[in-house]
PDB file of C-alpha atoms in Angstrom:
ATOM      1  CA  GLU A 372     129.610 -89.799  13.906  1.00  0.00           C
ATOM      2  CA  ILE A 373     131.638 -92.327  11.922  1.00  0.00           C
ATOM      3  CA  VAL A 374     134.474 -90.811   9.925  1.00  0.00           C
ATOM      4  CA  LEU A 375     135.442 -92.655   6.740  1.00  0.00           C
ATOM      5  CA  THR A 376     138.995 -92.308   5.447  1.00  0.00           C
ATOM      6  CA  GLN A 377     139.702 -93.433   1.901  1.00  0.00           C
ATOM      7  CA  SER A 378     143.071 -94.309   0.447  1.00  0.00           C
ATOM      8  CA  PRO A 379     144.806 -93.631  -1.735  1.00  0.00           C
ATOM      9  CA  GLY A 380     143.619 -90.190  -2.745  1.00  0.00           C
ATOM     10  CA  THR A 381     144.531 -90.848  -6.350  1.00  0.00           C
ATOM     11  CA  LEU A 382     145.223 -94.125  -8.130  1.00  0.00           C
ATOM     12  CA  SER A 383     147.013 -93.948 -11.472  1.00  0.00           C
ATOM     13  CA  LEU A 384     146.460 -97.092 -13.517  1.00  0.00           C
ATOM     14  CA  SER A 385     146.199 -98.308 -17.086  1.00  0.00           C
ATOM     15  CA  PRO A 386     143.159 -99.922 -18.700  1.00  0.00           C
ATOM     16  CA  GLY A 387     143.153-103.639 -17.993  1.00  0.00           C
ATOM     17  CA  GLU A 388     144.828-103.270 -14.598  1.00  0.00           C
ATOM     18  CA  ARG A 389     143.230-103.953 -11.239  1.00  0.00           C
ATOM     19  CA  ALA A 390     142.227-101.138  -8.879  1.00  0.00           C
ATOM     20  CA  THR A 391     142.079-101.654  -5.129  1.00  0.00           C
ATOM     21  CA  LEU A 392     140.465 -98.883  -3.098  1.00  0.00           C
ATOM     22  CA  SER A 393     140.361 -98.747   0.677  1.00  0.00           C
ATOM     23  CA  CYS A 394     137.893 -97.230   3.118  1.00  0.00           C
ATOM     24  CA  ARG A 395     138.591 -97.234   6.841  1.00  0.00           C
ATOM     25  CA  ALA A 396     135.961 -96.301   9.425  1.00  0.00           C
ATOM     26  CA  SER A 397     136.739 -94.567  12.710  1.00  0.00           C
ATOM     27  CA  GLN A 398     134.601 -97.148  14.496  1.00  0.00           C
ATOM     28  CA  SER A 399     132.989-100.444  13.620  1.00  0.00           C
ATOM     29  CA  VAL A 400     130.096-100.115  11.176  1.00  0.00           C
ATOM     30  CA  SER A 401     127.107-102.076  12.422  1.00  0.00           C
ATOM     31  CA  GLY A 402     125.448-104.358   9.925  1.00  0.00           C
ATOM     32  CA  THR A 403     128.259-103.712   7.378  1.00  0.00           C
ATOM     33  CA  TYR A 404     126.202-100.787   6.145  1.00  0.00           C
ATOM     34  CA  VAL A 405     128.877 -99.599   3.754  1.00  0.00           C
ATOM     35  CA  ALA A 406     128.238 -98.668   0.134  1.00  0.00           C
ATOM     36  CA  TRP A 407     130.446 -97.599  -2.750  1.00  0.00           C
ATOM     37  CA  TYR A 408     129.531 -95.048  -5.400  1.00  0.00           C
ATOM     38  CA  GLN A 409     131.108 -94.042  -8.682  1.00  0.00           C
ATOM     39  CA  GLN A 410     130.947 -90.408  -9.759  1.00  0.00           C
ATOM     40  CA  LYS A 411     131.951 -88.934 -13.091  1.00  0.00           C
ATOM     41  CA  PRO A 412     132.352 -85.193 -13.709  1.00  0.00           C
ATOM     42  CA  GLY A 413     129.057 -83.353 -13.823  1.00  0.00           C
ATOM     43  CA  GLN A 414     127.083 -86.439 -12.845  1.00  0.00           C
ATOM     44  CA  ALA A 415     125.338 -87.726  -9.759  1.00  0.00           C
ATOM     45  CA  PRO A 416     126.878 -90.597  -7.839  1.00  0.00           C
ATOM     46  CA  ARG A 417     125.986 -94.084  -9.030  1.00  0.00           C
ATOM     47  CA  LEU A 418     125.515 -96.864  -6.516  1.00  0.00           C
ATOM     48  CA  LEU A 419     127.884 -99.784  -7.158  1.00  0.00           C
ATOM     49  CA  ILE A 420     128.013-101.825  -3.958  1.00  0.00           C
ATOM     50  CA  TYR A 421     125.789-101.991  -0.876  1.00  0.00           C
ATOM     51  CA  ALA A 422     126.132-103.866   2.387  1.00  0.00           C
ATOM     52  CA  ALA A 423     129.867-104.054   1.776  1.00  0.00           C
ATOM     53  CA  SER A 424     129.768-106.763  -0.894  1.00  0.00           C
ATOM     54  CA  ASN A 425     126.506-106.726  -2.846  1.00  0.00           C
ATOM     55  CA  ARG A 426     126.498-105.369  -6.375  1.00  0.00           C
ATOM     56  CA  ALA A 427     123.652-103.047  -7.247  1.00  0.00           C
ATOM     57  CA  ALA A 428     121.453-103.827 -10.230  1.00  0.00           C
ATOM     58  CA  GLY A 429     123.238-103.491 -13.544  1.00  0.00           C
ATOM     59  CA  VAL A 430     126.748-103.180 -12.096  1.00  0.00           C
ATOM     60  CA  PRO A 431     129.337-105.258 -13.992  1.00  0.00           C
ATOM     61  CA  ASP A 432     130.886-108.155 -12.119  1.00  0.00           C
ATOM     62  CA  ARG A 433     134.382-106.659 -12.449  1.00  0.00           C
ATOM     63  CA  PHE A 434     133.336-104.523  -9.462  1.00  0.00           C
ATOM     64  CA  SER A 435     133.524-106.286  -6.117  1.00  0.00           C
ATOM     65  CA  GLY A 436     133.482-105.195  -2.511  1.00  0.00           C
ATOM     66  CA  TRP A 437     134.318-106.793   0.758  1.00  0.00           C
ATOM     67  CA  GLY A 438     135.041-105.895   4.333  1.00  0.00           C
ATOM     68  CA  SER A 439     133.736-105.793   7.848  1.00  0.00           C
ATOM     69  CA  SER A 440     134.043-103.853  11.063  1.00  0.00           C
ATOM     70  CA  THR A 441     136.266-100.877  10.191  1.00  0.00           C
ATOM     71  CA  ASP A 442     137.958-101.948   6.943  1.00  0.00           C
ATOM     72  CA  TYR A 443     136.322-102.062   3.526  1.00  0.00           C
ATOM     73  CA  THR A 444     137.689-102.517   0.017  1.00  0.00           C
ATOM     74  CA  LEU A 445     136.414-101.938  -3.496  1.00  0.00           C
ATOM     75  CA  THR A 446     138.183-103.853  -6.248  1.00  0.00           C
ATOM     76  CA  ILE A 447     137.798-103.180  -9.935  1.00  0.00           C
ATOM     77  CA  ASN A 448     139.198-105.987 -12.052  1.00  0.00           C
ATOM     78  CA  ARG A 449     140.440-105.220 -15.580  1.00  0.00           C
ATOM     79  CA  LEU A 450     139.757-101.498 -15.673  1.00  0.00           C
ATOM     80  CA  GLU A 451     137.665-100.362 -18.602  1.00  0.00           C
ATOM     81  CA  PRO A 452     137.938 -96.822 -20.022  1.00  0.00           C
ATOM     82  CA  GLU A 453     134.575 -95.903 -18.476  1.00  0.00           C
ATOM     83  CA  ASP A 454     135.790 -96.874 -14.978  1.00  0.00           C
ATOM     84  CA  PHE A 455     138.092 -93.880 -14.620  1.00  0.00           C
ATOM     85  CA  ALA A 456     136.175 -91.749 -12.147  1.00  0.00           C
ATOM     86  CA  VAL A 457     135.978 -90.808  -8.478  1.00  0.00           C
ATOM     87  CA  TYR A 458     134.789 -93.424  -5.982  1.00  0.00           C
ATOM     88  CA  PHE A 459     133.227 -92.695  -2.609  1.00  0.00           C
ATOM     89  CA  CYS A 460     132.505 -95.018   0.255  1.00  0.00           C
ATOM     90  CA  HIS A 461     129.437 -94.337   2.357  1.00  0.00           C
ATOM     91  CA  HIS A 462     128.256 -95.340   5.807  1.00  0.00           C
ATOM     92  CA  TYR A 463     124.481 -95.573   5.922  1.00  0.00           C
ATOM     93  CA  GLY A 464     121.944 -97.677   7.783  1.00  0.00           C
ATOM     94  CA  LEU A 465     119.411 -97.208  10.494  1.00  0.00           C
ATOM     95  CA  SER A 466     120.804 -94.378  12.615  1.00  0.00           C
ATOM     96  CA  PRO A 467     122.068 -91.031  11.327  1.00  0.00           C
ATOM     97  CA  PRO A 468     124.247 -89.197  10.761  1.00  0.00           C
ATOM     98  CA  TRP A 469     125.451 -90.914   7.620  1.00  0.00           C
ATOM     99  CA  THR A 470     128.826 -90.037   6.224  1.00  0.00           C
ATOM    100  CA  PHE A 471     130.922 -90.314   3.086  1.00  0.00           C
ATOM    101  CA  GLY A 472     134.608 -90.766   2.552  1.00  0.00           C
ATOM    102  CA  GLN A 473     136.591 -88.034   0.852  1.00  0.00           C
ATOM    103  CA  GLY A 474     136.897 -90.015  -2.370  1.00  0.00           C
ATOM    104  CA  THR A 475     139.525 -91.842  -4.426  1.00  0.00           C
ATOM    105  CA  LYS A 476     140.185 -90.697  -7.961  1.00  0.00           C
ATOM    106  CA  VAL A 477     141.080 -93.458 -10.404  1.00  0.00           C
ATOM    107  CA  GLU A 478     142.930 -91.819 -13.272  1.00  0.00           C
ATOM    108  CA  VAL A 479     144.597 -92.996 -16.438  1.00  0.00           C
ATOM    109  CA  LYS A 480     148.307 -93.558 -16.032  1.00  0.00           C
TER     110      LYS A 480
ATOM    111  CA  GLN B1325     110.743 -96.167 -13.301  1.00  0.00           C
ATOM    112  CA  VAL B1326     111.670 -94.096 -10.279  1.00  0.00           C
ATOM    113  CA  THR B1327     113.251 -90.701 -10.880  1.00  0.00           C
ATOM    114  CA  LEU B1328     114.083 -87.691  -8.747  1.00  0.00           C
ATOM    115  CA  ARG B1329     114.632 -84.163  -9.990  1.00  0.00           C
ATOM    116  CA  GLU B1330     115.970 -81.206  -8.026  1.00  0.00           C
ATOM    117  CA  SER B1331     115.078 -77.600  -8.661  1.00  0.00           C
ATOM    118  CA  GLY B1332     115.907 -74.305  -7.054  1.00  0.00           C
ATOM    119  CA  PRO B1333     117.771 -71.023  -7.494  1.00  0.00           C
ATOM    120  CA  ALA B1334     121.233 -71.041  -8.999  1.00  0.00           C
ATOM    121  CA  LEU B1335     122.405 -67.943  -7.139  1.00  0.00           C
ATOM    122  CA  VAL B1336     121.560 -66.746  -3.646  1.00  0.00           C
ATOM    123  CA  LYS B1337     123.019 -64.027  -1.458  1.00  0.00           C
ATOM    124  CA  PRO B1338     124.735 -64.535   1.886  1.00  0.00           C
ATOM    125  CA  THR B1339     122.373 -64.567   4.893  1.00  0.00           C
ATOM    126  CA  GLN B1340     119.431 -65.492   2.666  1.00  0.00           C
ATOM    127  CA  THR B1341     117.420 -68.716   2.859  1.00  0.00           C
ATOM    128  CA  LEU B1342     117.736 -71.427   0.216  1.00  0.00           C
ATOM    129  CA  THR B1343     114.699 -73.471  -0.766  1.00  0.00           C
ATOM    130  CA  LEU B1344     115.214 -76.569  -2.898  1.00  0.00           C
ATOM    131  CA  THR B1345     112.604 -78.938  -4.256  1.00  0.00           C
ATOM    132  CA  CYS B1346     112.933 -82.608  -5.124  1.00  0.00           C
ATOM    133  CA  THR B1347     110.166 -83.885  -7.375  1.00  0.00           C
ATOM    134  CA  LEU B1348     109.566 -87.636  -7.277  1.00  0.00           C
ATOM    135  CA  SER B1349     108.257 -89.711 -10.132  1.00  0.00           C
ATOM    136  CA  GLY B1350     107.354 -93.382  -9.999  1.00  0.00           C
ATOM    137  CA  ILE B1351     106.996 -93.430  -6.218  1.00  0.00           C
ATOM    138  CA  SER B1352     104.800 -91.620  -3.726  1.00  0.00           C
ATOM    139  CA  VAL B1353     106.360 -89.269  -1.204  1.00  0.00           C
ATOM    140  CA  SER B1354     103.738 -90.498   1.269  1.00  0.00           C
ATOM    141  CA  SER B1355     104.478 -94.206   0.900  1.00  0.00           C
ATOM    142  CA  PRO B1356     105.765 -95.818   4.124  1.00  0.00           C
ATOM    143  CA  ASP B1357     108.737 -97.200   2.169  1.00  0.00           C
ATOM    144  CA  THR B1358     109.807 -93.842   0.769  1.00  0.00           C
ATOM    145  CA  ARG B1359     112.831 -92.218   2.396  1.00  0.00           C
ATOM    146  CA  VAL B1360     114.334 -89.206   0.625  1.00  0.00           C
ATOM    147  CA  ASN B1361     117.691 -87.706   1.502  1.00  0.00           C
ATOM    148  CA  TRP B1362     119.476 -84.487   0.609  1.00  0.00           C
ATOM    149  CA  VAL B1363     123.222 -84.617  -0.011  1.00  0.00           C
ATOM    150  CA  ARG B1364     125.477 -81.755  -1.092  1.00  0.00           C
ATOM    151  CA  GLN B1365     128.896 -81.504  -2.674  1.00  0.00           C
ATOM    152  CA  PRO B1366     131.095 -78.406  -2.759  1.00  0.00           C
ATOM    153  CA  PRO B1367     132.987 -78.062  -6.051  1.00  0.00           C
ATOM    154  CA  GLY B1368     135.717 -80.685  -6.228  1.00  0.00           C
ATOM    155  CA  LYS B1369     135.025 -81.961  -2.757  1.00  0.00           C
ATOM    156  CA  ALA B1370     133.337 -84.827  -0.952  1.00  0.00           C
ATOM    157  CA  LEU B1371     129.673 -85.599  -0.483  1.00  0.00           C
ATOM    158  CA  GLU B1372     127.933 -84.458   2.692  1.00  0.00           C
ATOM    159  CA  TRP B1373     124.650 -85.885   3.945  1.00  0.00           C
ATOM    160  CA  LEU B1374     122.223 -83.175   5.072  1.00  0.00           C
ATOM    161  CA  ALA B1375     118.780 -84.500   5.918  1.00  0.00           C
ATOM    162  CA  ARG B1376     116.183 -87.183   5.325  1.00  0.00           C
ATOM    163  CA  ILE B1377     112.403 -87.406   5.431  1.00  0.00           C
ATOM    164  CA  ASP B1378     110.361 -90.587   5.455  1.00  0.00           C
ATOM    165  CA  GLY B1379     106.886 -91.314   4.186  1.00  0.00           C
ATOM    166  CA  ASN B1380     105.626 -91.374   7.764  1.00  0.00           C
ATOM    167  CA  ASP B1381     107.043 -87.850   8.285  1.00  0.00           C
ATOM    168  CA  ASP B1382     109.999 -88.896  10.429  1.00  0.00           C
ATOM    169  CA  THR B1383     112.893 -86.500   9.843  1.00  0.00           C
ATOM    170  CA  PHE B1384     116.629 -86.681  10.448  1.00  0.00           C
ATOM    171  CA  PHE B1385     119.296 -83.973  10.210  1.00  0.00           C
ATOM    172  CA  SER B1386     123.043 -83.573  10.091  1.00  0.00           C
ATOM    173  CA  PRO B1387     124.070 -82.537  13.607  1.00  0.00           C
ATOM    174  CA  SER B1388     126.318 -79.782  12.264  1.00  0.00           C
ATOM    175  CA  LEU B1389     123.499 -78.168  10.250  1.00  0.00           C
ATOM    176  CA  ARG B1390     120.457 -79.082  12.339  1.00  0.00           C
ATOM    177  CA  THR B1391     119.709 -75.523  13.431  1.00  0.00           C
ATOM    178  CA  ARG B1392     119.667 -74.259   9.833  1.00  0.00           C
ATOM    179  CA  LEU B1393     117.797 -77.038   8.067  1.00  0.00           C
ATOM    180  CA  THR B1394     114.137 -77.815   7.540  1.00  0.00           C
ATOM    181  CA  ILE B1395     112.779 -80.693   5.477  1.00  0.00           C
ATOM    182  CA  SER B1396     109.159 -81.268   4.570  1.00  0.00           C
ATOM    183  CA  LYS B1397     107.000 -82.860   1.927  1.00  0.00           C
ATOM    184  CA  ASP B1398     104.145 -81.742  -0.266  1.00  0.00           C
ATOM    185  CA  ALA B1399     102.044 -84.800  -1.004  1.00  0.00           C
ATOM    186  CA  SER B1400      99.849 -82.961  -3.489  1.00  0.00           C
ATOM    187  CA  LYS B1401     102.893 -82.261  -5.676  1.00  0.00           C
ATOM    188  CA  ASN B1402     104.832 -85.414  -4.714  1.00  0.00           C
ATOM    189  CA  GLN B1403     107.756 -83.266  -3.644  1.00  0.00           C
ATOM    190  CA  VAL B1404     110.283 -82.995  -0.847  1.00  0.00           C
ATOM    191  CA  VAL B1405     111.359 -79.493   0.136  1.00  0.00           C
ATOM    192  CA  LEU B1406     114.623 -78.577   1.859  1.00  0.00           C
ATOM    193  CA  THR B1407     115.348 -75.152   3.305  1.00  0.00           C
ATOM    194  CA  LEU B1408     118.732 -73.936   4.521  1.00  0.00           C
ATOM    195  CA  THR B1409     118.854 -70.651   6.369  1.00  0.00           C
ATOM    196  CA  ASP B1410     121.565 -68.043   6.913  1.00  0.00           C
ATOM    197  CA  LEU B1411     123.547 -68.944   3.823  1.00  0.00           C
ATOM    198  CA  ASP B1412     127.305 -68.489   3.599  1.00  0.00           C
ATOM    199  CA  PRO B1413     129.634 -68.861   0.612  1.00  0.00           C
ATOM    200  CA  VAL B1414     130.788 -72.207   2.058  1.00  0.00           C
ATOM    201  CA  ASP B1415     127.282 -73.503   1.293  1.00  0.00           C
ATOM    202  CA  THR B1416     128.094 -73.247  -2.408  1.00  0.00           C
ATOM    203  CA  GLY B1417     127.866 -76.576  -4.198  1.00  0.00           C
ATOM    204  CA  THR B1418     125.685 -79.102  -5.943  1.00  0.00           C
ATOM    205  CA  TYR B1419     122.679 -80.306  -3.987  1.00  0.00           C
ATOM    206  CA  PHE B1420     121.337 -83.777  -4.703  1.00  0.00           C
ATOM    207  CA  CYS B1421     118.245 -85.579  -3.530  1.00  0.00           C
ATOM    208  CA  ALA B1422     118.560 -89.336  -3.289  1.00  0.00           C
ATOM    209  CA  ARG B1423     116.254 -92.199  -2.469  1.00  0.00           C
ATOM    210  CA  MET B1424     117.126 -94.678   0.198  1.00  0.00           C
ATOM    211  CA  HIS B1425     116.330 -98.154  -1.130  1.00  0.00           C
ATOM    212  CA  PRO B1426     113.361 -99.593   0.785  1.00  0.00           C
ATOM    213  CA  SER B1427     115.125-102.789   1.808  1.00  0.00           C
ATOM    214  CA  TYR B1428     118.884-102.454   1.594  1.00  0.00           C
ATOM    215  CA  LEU B1429     118.892 -98.768   2.565  1.00  0.00           C
ATOM    216  CA  ALA B1430     121.769 -97.519   0.414  1.00  0.00           C
ATOM    217  CA  PHE B1431     121.095 -94.494  -1.785  1.00  0.00           C
ATOM    218  CA  ASP B1432     120.137 -96.210  -5.021  1.00  0.00           C
ATOM    219  CA  ILE B1433     118.491 -93.434  -7.048  1.00  0.00           C
ATOM    220  CA  TRP B1434     119.807 -89.886  -7.297  1.00  0.00           C
ATOM    221  CA  GLY B1435     118.612 -86.755  -8.981  1.00  0.00           C
ATOM    222  CA  GLN B1436     120.946 -84.998 -11.409  1.00  0.00           C
ATOM    223  CA  GLY B1437     121.706 -82.320  -8.828  1.00  0.00           C
ATOM    224  CA  THR B1438     121.259 -78.574  -8.790  1.00  0.00           C
ATOM    225  CA  MET B1439     124.191 -76.187  -8.472  1.00  0.00           C
ATOM    226  CA  VAL B1440     123.805 -73.377  -5.956  1.00  0.00           C
ATOM    227  CA  THR B1441     126.227 -70.478  -5.659  1.00  0.00           C
ATOM    228  CA  VAL B1442     126.166 -68.268  -2.576  1.00  0.00           C
ATOM    229  CA  SER B1443     127.615 -64.897  -3.451  1.00  0.00           C
ATOM    230  CA  SER B1444     126.829 -61.256  -3.054  1.00  0.00           C
TER     231      SER B1444
END
Protein backbone atom coordinates (compact mmCIF):
# COMPACT_ATOMS: atom_id res chain seq x y z
CA GLU A 1 0.00 0.00 0.00
CA ILE A 2 1.31 3.44 -0.93
CA VAL A 3 1.27 5.94 1.91
CA LEU A 4 0.85 9.59 0.92
CA THR A 5 2.24 12.27 3.23
CA GLN A 6 1.11 15.84 2.67
CA SER A 7 2.85 18.96 3.87
CA PRO A 8 2.37 21.34 5.40
CA GLY A 9 -0.61 20.41 7.53
CA THR A 10 -1.86 23.97 7.48
CA LEU A 11 -0.96 26.84 5.17
CA SER A 12 -1.86 30.35 6.30
CA LEU A 13 -1.99 32.77 3.39
CA SER A 14 -3.73 35.91 2.21
CA PRO A 15 -5.94 36.24 -0.87
CA GLY A 16 -3.80 36.92 -3.92
CA GLU A 17 -0.84 34.90 -2.62
CA ARG A 18 0.44 31.64 -4.06
CA ALA A 19 -0.11 28.31 -2.31
CA THR A 20 2.27 25.41 -2.78
CA LEU A 21 1.14 22.05 -1.41
CA SER A 22 3.27 18.93 -1.32
CA CYS A 23 2.41 15.24 -1.46
CA ARG A 24 5.10 12.60 -1.03
CA ALA A 25 4.49 8.92 -1.75
CA SER A 26 6.16 6.09 0.15
CA GLN A 27 7.02 4.46 -3.17
CA SER A 28 6.97 5.47 -6.80
CA VAL A 29 3.46 5.89 -8.21
CA SER A 30 3.16 4.07 -11.52
CA GLY A 31 1.64 6.02 -14.36
CA THR A 32 1.66 9.23 -12.25
CA TYR A 33 -1.78 8.22 -11.04
CA VAL A 34 -2.01 11.06 -8.56
CA ALA A 35 -5.02 13.34 -8.19
CA TRP A 36 -5.80 16.38 -6.08
CA TYR A 37 -9.16 17.20 -4.54
CA GLN A 38 -10.56 20.27 -2.84
CA GLN A 39 -12.99 19.84 0.04
CA LYS A 40 -15.01 22.51 1.79
CA PRO A 41 -16.85 21.95 5.08
CA GLY A 42 -19.93 19.79 4.70
CA GLN A 43 -19.20 19.07 1.05
CA ALA A 44 -17.90 16.16 -0.97
CA PRO A 45 -14.42 16.35 -2.43
CA ARG A 46 -14.10 18.03 -5.81
CA LEU A 47 -11.62 16.71 -8.34
CA LEU A 48 -9.10 19.38 -9.38
CA ILE A 49 -6.15 17.56 -10.95
CA TYR A 50 -5.69 14.05 -12.33
CA ALA A 51 -2.65 12.23 -13.64
CA ALA A 52 -0.48 14.63 -11.66
CA SER A 53 -0.89 17.63 -13.97
CA ASN A 54 -4.20 17.57 -15.82
CA ARG A 55 -6.95 19.94 -14.75
CA ALA A 56 -10.41 18.45 -14.48
CA ALA A 57 -13.27 20.02 -16.41
CA GLY A 58 -14.24 23.44 -15.14
CA VAL A 59 -11.22 23.92 -12.87
CA PRO A 60 -9.70 27.41 -13.11
CA ASP A 61 -6.22 27.65 -14.58
CA ARG A 62 -4.82 29.14 -11.36
CA PHE A 63 -4.71 25.52 -10.17
CA SER A 64 -1.77 23.52 -11.48
CA GLY A 65 -0.15 20.24 -10.57
CA TRP A 66 3.09 18.57 -11.37
CA GLY A 67 5.29 15.76 -10.19
CA SER A 68 6.49 12.26 -10.82
CA SER A 69 7.71 9.19 -9.02
CA THR A 70 7.27 9.99 -5.32
CA ASP A 71 6.93 13.79 -5.26
CA TYR A 72 3.87 15.76 -6.32
CA THR A 73 2.87 19.40 -5.95
CA LEU A 74 -0.33 21.39 -6.23
CA THR A 75 0.07 25.11 -6.82
CA ILE A 76 -2.70 27.65 -6.53
CA ASN A 77 -1.75 30.98 -8.05
CA ARG A 78 -3.40 34.17 -6.74
CA LEU A 79 -5.62 32.66 -4.08
CA GLU A 80 -9.27 33.59 -4.37
CA PRO A 81 -11.58 33.67 -1.33
CA GLU A 82 -13.28 30.46 -2.48
CA ASP A 83 -9.95 28.58 -2.55
CA PHE A 84 -9.61 28.43 1.23
CA ALA A 85 -10.38 24.79 1.90
CA VAL A 86 -8.75 21.43 2.60
CA TYR A 87 -6.82 19.72 -0.21
CA PHE A 88 -6.17 16.00 -0.47
CA CYS A 89 -3.85 14.13 -2.76
CA HIS A 90 -4.92 10.69 -3.93
CA HIS A 91 -3.16 7.68 -5.40
CA TYR A 92 -5.45 5.80 -7.75
CA GLY A 93 -5.03 3.76 -10.91
CA LEU A 94 -5.28 0.17 -11.94
CA SER A 95 -4.41 -1.79 -8.80
CA PRO A 96 -5.91 -1.25 -5.35
CA PRO A 97 -5.67 -0.33 -2.60
CA TRP A 98 -5.96 3.35 -3.35
CA THR A 99 -5.00 5.85 -0.72
CA PHE A 100 -5.37 9.50 0.22
CA GLY A 101 -3.07 11.90 1.95
CA GLN A 102 -4.05 13.33 5.31
CA GLY A 103 -4.86 16.73 3.83
CA THR A 104 -3.53 20.29 3.82
CA LYS A 105 -5.74 23.06 5.10
CA VAL A 106 -5.33 26.39 3.32
CA GLU A 107 -6.60 29.05 5.70
CA VAL A 108 -6.85 32.81 5.65
CA LYS A 109 -3.92 34.51 7.32
CA GLN B 1 -25.66 14.61 -16.28
CA VAL B 2 -24.21 11.95 -14.02
CA THR B 3 -25.10 12.07 -10.34
CA LEU B 4 -24.68 9.77 -7.37
CA ARG B 5 -26.70 9.85 -4.18
CA GLU B 6 -26.02 7.95 -0.97
CA SER B 7 -28.65 6.80 1.48
CA GLY B 8 -28.67 4.82 4.67
CA PRO B 9 -29.24 4.99 8.42
CA ALA B 10 -27.86 7.92 10.37
CA LEU B 11 -27.42 5.97 13.60
CA VAL B 12 -26.44 2.35 14.14
CA LYS B 13 -25.43 0.41 17.22
CA PRO B 14 -22.08 -1.25 17.82
CA THR B 15 -21.81 -4.82 16.47
CA GLN B 16 -24.64 -4.18 14.01
CA THR B 17 -24.35 -4.25 10.21
CA LEU B 18 -24.46 -1.07 8.15
CA THR B 19 -26.09 -1.10 4.72
CA LEU B 20 -25.59 1.91 2.46
CA THR B 21 -27.01 2.50 -0.99
CA CYS B 22 -25.62 4.59 -3.82
CA THR B 23 -28.18 5.45 -6.48
CA LEU B 24 -26.78 6.33 -9.89
CA SER B 25 -28.38 8.67 -12.37
CA GLY B 26 -27.19 9.35 -15.90
CA ILE B 27 -25.14 6.16 -16.11
CA SER B 28 -25.93 2.47 -15.85
CA VAL B 29 -24.49 0.43 -13.01
CA SER B 30 -24.16 -2.44 -15.49
CA SER B 31 -22.18 -0.53 -18.11
CA PRO B 32 -18.66 -1.94 -18.67
CA ASP B 33 -17.24 1.56 -18.12
CA THR B 34 -18.94 2.09 -14.77
CA ARG B 35 -16.74 1.73 -11.69
CA VAL B 36 -18.21 2.89 -8.38
CA ASN B 37 -16.18 3.34 -5.22
CA TRP B 38 -17.04 3.86 -1.57
CA VAL B 39 -14.90 6.26 0.46
CA ARG B 40 -15.40 7.28 4.09
CA GLN B 41 -14.22 10.15 6.23
CA PRO B 42 -14.27 10.27 10.03
CA PRO B 43 -15.16 13.73 11.37
CA GLY B 44 -12.26 16.10 10.77
CA LYS B 45 -10.05 13.41 9.36
CA ALA B 46 -8.75 12.09 6.07
CA LEU B 47 -10.51 10.16 3.34
CA GLU B 48 -10.28 6.37 3.31
CA TRP B 49 -11.01 4.22 0.28
CA LEU B 50 -13.18 1.20 1.12
CA ALA B 51 -14.32 -0.73 -1.92
CA ARG B 52 -15.13 -0.64 -5.62
CA ILE B 53 -17.43 -2.52 -7.96
CA ASP B 54 -17.28 -2.49 -11.74
CA GLY B 55 -19.98 -2.95 -14.33
CA ASN B 56 -18.63 -6.42 -15.07
CA ASP B 57 -19.03 -7.32 -11.36
CA ASP B 58 -15.33 -7.22 -10.51
CA THR B 59 -14.89 -6.12 -6.89
CA PHE B 60 -12.00 -4.70 -4.90
CA PHE B 61 -11.66 -4.10 -1.16
CA SER B 62 -9.46 -2.28 1.31
CA PRO B 63 -7.17 -4.94 2.79
CA SER B 64 -7.78 -3.67 6.32
CA LEU B 65 -11.57 -4.00 6.01
CA ARG B 66 -11.89 -6.87 3.54
CA THR B 67 -13.38 -9.31 6.04
CA ARG B 68 -16.14 -6.87 7.02
CA LEU B 69 -17.13 -5.45 3.66
CA THR B 70 -19.48 -6.58 0.92
CA ILE B 71 -20.27 -4.63 -2.24
CA SER B 72 -22.91 -5.50 -4.79
CA LYS B 73 -25.17 -3.92 -7.36
CA ASP B 74 -28.87 -3.95 -8.09
CA ALA B 75 -29.26 -3.37 -11.81
CA SER B 76 -33.04 -3.08 -11.58
CA LYS B 77 -32.68 -0.05 -9.29
CA ASN B 78 -29.37 1.19 -10.75
CA GLN B 79 -27.82 1.06 -7.31
CA VAL B 80 -24.62 -0.02 -5.62
CA VAL B 81 -24.95 -1.45 -2.12
CA LEU B 82 -22.21 -1.52 0.52
CA THR B 83 -22.45 -3.48 3.76
CA LEU B 84 -20.08 -3.18 6.70
CA THR B 85 -20.41 -5.71 9.48
CA ASP B 86 -19.52 -5.68 13.18
CA LEU B 87 -19.65 -1.92 13.54
CA ASP B 88 -17.54 -0.03 16.06
CA PRO B 89 -17.63 3.64 17.06
CA VAL B 90 -14.46 4.18 14.99
CA ASP B 91 -16.61 3.49 11.91
CA THR B 92 -18.41 6.77 12.55
CA GLY B 93 -18.09 9.21 9.67
CA THR B 94 -19.39 10.38 6.34
CA TYR B 95 -19.63 7.73 3.65
CA PHE B 96 -19.33 8.80 0.03
CA CYS B 97 -19.81 6.94 -3.21
CA ALA B 98 -17.72 8.16 -6.11
CA ARG B 99 -17.42 7.32 -9.77
CA MET B 100 -14.10 6.45 -11.27
CA HIS B 101 -13.81 8.28 -14.59
CA PRO B 102 -13.94 5.76 -17.45
CA SER B 103 -10.69 6.89 -19.06
CA TYR B 104 -8.52 8.81 -16.63
CA LEU B 105 -9.64 6.80 -13.60
CA ALA B 106 -9.62 9.52 -10.95
CA PHE B 107 -12.78 9.94 -8.87
CA ASP B 108 -14.54 12.63 -10.86
CA ILE B 109 -18.12 12.51 -9.54
CA TRP B 110 -19.05 12.17 -5.88
CA GLY B 111 -22.29 11.88 -4.02
CA GLN B 112 -23.03 14.39 -1.26
CA GLY B 113 -22.23 11.80 1.39
CA THR B 114 -24.23 10.29 4.21
CA MET B 115 -23.23 10.69 7.85
CA VAL B 116 -23.28 7.54 9.96
CA THR B 117 -22.86 7.53 13.72
CA VAL B 118 -22.08 4.28 15.53
CA SER B 119 -23.22 4.57 19.12
CA SER B 120 -25.18 2.64 21.66
